[in-house]
Short mmCIF file of C-alpha atoms in Angstrom, two decimals:
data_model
loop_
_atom_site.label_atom_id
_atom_site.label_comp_id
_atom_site.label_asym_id
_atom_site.label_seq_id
_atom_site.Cartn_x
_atom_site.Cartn_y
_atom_site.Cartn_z
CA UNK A 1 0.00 0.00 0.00
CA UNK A 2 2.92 2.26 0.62
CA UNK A 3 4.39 2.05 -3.14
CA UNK A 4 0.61 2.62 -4.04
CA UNK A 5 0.33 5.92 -2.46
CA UNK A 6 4.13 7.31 -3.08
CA UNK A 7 3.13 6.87 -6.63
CA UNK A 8 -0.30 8.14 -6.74
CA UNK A 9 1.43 11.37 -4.65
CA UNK A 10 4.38 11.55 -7.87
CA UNK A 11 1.53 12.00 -10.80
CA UNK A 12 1.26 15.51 -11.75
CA UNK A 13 -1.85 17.23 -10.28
CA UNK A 14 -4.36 18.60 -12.76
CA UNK A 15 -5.07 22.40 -12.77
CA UNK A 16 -7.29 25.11 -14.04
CA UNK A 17 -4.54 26.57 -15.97
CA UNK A 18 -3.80 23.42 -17.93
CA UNK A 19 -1.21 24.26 -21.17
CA UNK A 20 -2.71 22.83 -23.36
CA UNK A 21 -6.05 24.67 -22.69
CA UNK A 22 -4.07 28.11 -22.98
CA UNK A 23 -3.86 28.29 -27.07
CA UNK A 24 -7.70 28.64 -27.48
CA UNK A 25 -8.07 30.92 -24.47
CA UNK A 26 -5.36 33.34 -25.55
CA UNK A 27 -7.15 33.89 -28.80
CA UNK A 28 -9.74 34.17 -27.25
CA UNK A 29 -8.74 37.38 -24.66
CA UNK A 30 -6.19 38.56 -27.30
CA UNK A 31 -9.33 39.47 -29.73
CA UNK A 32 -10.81 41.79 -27.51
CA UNK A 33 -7.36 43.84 -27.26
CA UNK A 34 -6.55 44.06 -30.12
CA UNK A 35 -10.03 45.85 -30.86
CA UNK A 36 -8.90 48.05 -28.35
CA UNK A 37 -4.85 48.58 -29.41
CA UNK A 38 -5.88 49.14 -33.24
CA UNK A 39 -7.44 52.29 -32.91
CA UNK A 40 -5.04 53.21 -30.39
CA UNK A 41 -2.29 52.99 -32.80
CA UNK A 42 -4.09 54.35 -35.12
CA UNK A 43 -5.10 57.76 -33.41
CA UNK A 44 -1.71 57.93 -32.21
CA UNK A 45 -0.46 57.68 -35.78
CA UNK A 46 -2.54 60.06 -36.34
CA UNK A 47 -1.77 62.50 -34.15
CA UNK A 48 2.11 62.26 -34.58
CA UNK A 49 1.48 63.25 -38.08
CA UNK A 50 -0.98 65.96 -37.70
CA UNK A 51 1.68 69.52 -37.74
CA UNK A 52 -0.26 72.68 -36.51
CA UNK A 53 0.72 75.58 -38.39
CA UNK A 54 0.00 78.25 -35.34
CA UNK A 55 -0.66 78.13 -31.91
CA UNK A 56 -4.18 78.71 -32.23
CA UNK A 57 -4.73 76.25 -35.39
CA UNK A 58 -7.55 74.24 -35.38
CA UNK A 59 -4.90 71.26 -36.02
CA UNK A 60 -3.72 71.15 -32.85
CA UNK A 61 -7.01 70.72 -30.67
CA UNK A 62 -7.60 67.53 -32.83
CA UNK A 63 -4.21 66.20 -32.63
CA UNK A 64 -4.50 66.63 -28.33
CA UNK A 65 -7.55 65.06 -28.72
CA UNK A 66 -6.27 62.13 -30.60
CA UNK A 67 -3.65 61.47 -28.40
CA UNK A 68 -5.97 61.93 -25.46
CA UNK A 69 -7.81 59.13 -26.86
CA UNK A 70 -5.16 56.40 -27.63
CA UNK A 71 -4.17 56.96 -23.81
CA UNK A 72 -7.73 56.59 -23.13
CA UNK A 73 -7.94 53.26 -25.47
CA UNK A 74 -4.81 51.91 -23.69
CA UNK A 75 -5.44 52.26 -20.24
CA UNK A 76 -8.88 50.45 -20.69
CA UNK A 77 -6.78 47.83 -22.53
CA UNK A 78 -4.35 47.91 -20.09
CA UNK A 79 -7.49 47.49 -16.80
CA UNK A 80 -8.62 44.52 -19.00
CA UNK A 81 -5.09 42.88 -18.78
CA UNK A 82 -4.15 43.34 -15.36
CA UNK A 83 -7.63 40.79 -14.02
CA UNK A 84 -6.38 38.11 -12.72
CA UNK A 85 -7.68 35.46 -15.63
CA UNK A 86 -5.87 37.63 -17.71
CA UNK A 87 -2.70 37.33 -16.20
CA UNK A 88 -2.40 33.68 -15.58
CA UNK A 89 -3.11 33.11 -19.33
CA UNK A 90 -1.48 36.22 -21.21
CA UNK A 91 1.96 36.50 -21.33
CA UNK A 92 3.81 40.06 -19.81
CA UNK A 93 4.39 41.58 -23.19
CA UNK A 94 0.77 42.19 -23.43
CA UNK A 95 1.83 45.32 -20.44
CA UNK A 96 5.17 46.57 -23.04
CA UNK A 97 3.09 47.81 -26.40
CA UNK A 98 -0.13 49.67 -24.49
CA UNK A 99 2.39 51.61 -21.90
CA UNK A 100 4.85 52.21 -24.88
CA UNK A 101 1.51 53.59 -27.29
CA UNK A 102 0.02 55.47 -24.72
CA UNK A 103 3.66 56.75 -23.40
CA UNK A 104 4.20 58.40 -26.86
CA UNK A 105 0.73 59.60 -27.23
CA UNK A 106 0.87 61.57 -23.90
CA UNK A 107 4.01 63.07 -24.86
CA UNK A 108 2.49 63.96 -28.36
CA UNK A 109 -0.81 65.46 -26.89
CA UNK A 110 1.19 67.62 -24.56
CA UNK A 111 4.32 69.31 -26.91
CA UNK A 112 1.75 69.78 -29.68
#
């Protein structure tokens, strides 16, 4: 009985988080940020390219606004990562890209 339950104690214990379940559930929770991080990148794009002529140009309300909004877009992205099913099954370089977008957006929306 003793070999019985050494052995039975060795075999690896099942979890939630099993890796082969990951794959599908990645896709899954990637989808929805990347709804989010596309038009984050986009208005940020945006606004980096956007060159007011004066200080009172029209340009340069829409391009603080633009950058307003990709920070906007990345910190939701960013509250939907940091649950805690989010971090058990997405990786840490889902934190780099939305605090390096939104980084450069800030900057942008406040030396326009």
């Amino acid at each position: 009985m003793g070999s019985y339950r050494d052995a039975r104690l060795r075999l690896p214990r099942e979890d939630v988080d099993l890796p082969e379940d990951r794959g599908c559930l990645r896709w899954v929770l990637g989808i929805p940020l990347l709804v989010l991080y596309v038009p984050a990148v986009y208005s940020c794009c945006l606004a980096l390219a956007m060159r007011p002529d004066s200080p009172y140009d029209e340009v340069r309300r829409d391009a603080r606004f633009l950058g307003g909004f990709s920070v906007f877009l990345c910190l939701l992205g960013l509250l939907i990562t940091i649950t805690p099913l989010y971090r058990r099954t997405m990786g840490r370089w889902w934190f780099a890209a939305p605090v390096l977008l939104a980084t450069v957006a800030y900057f942008r929306a406040r030396t326009v």
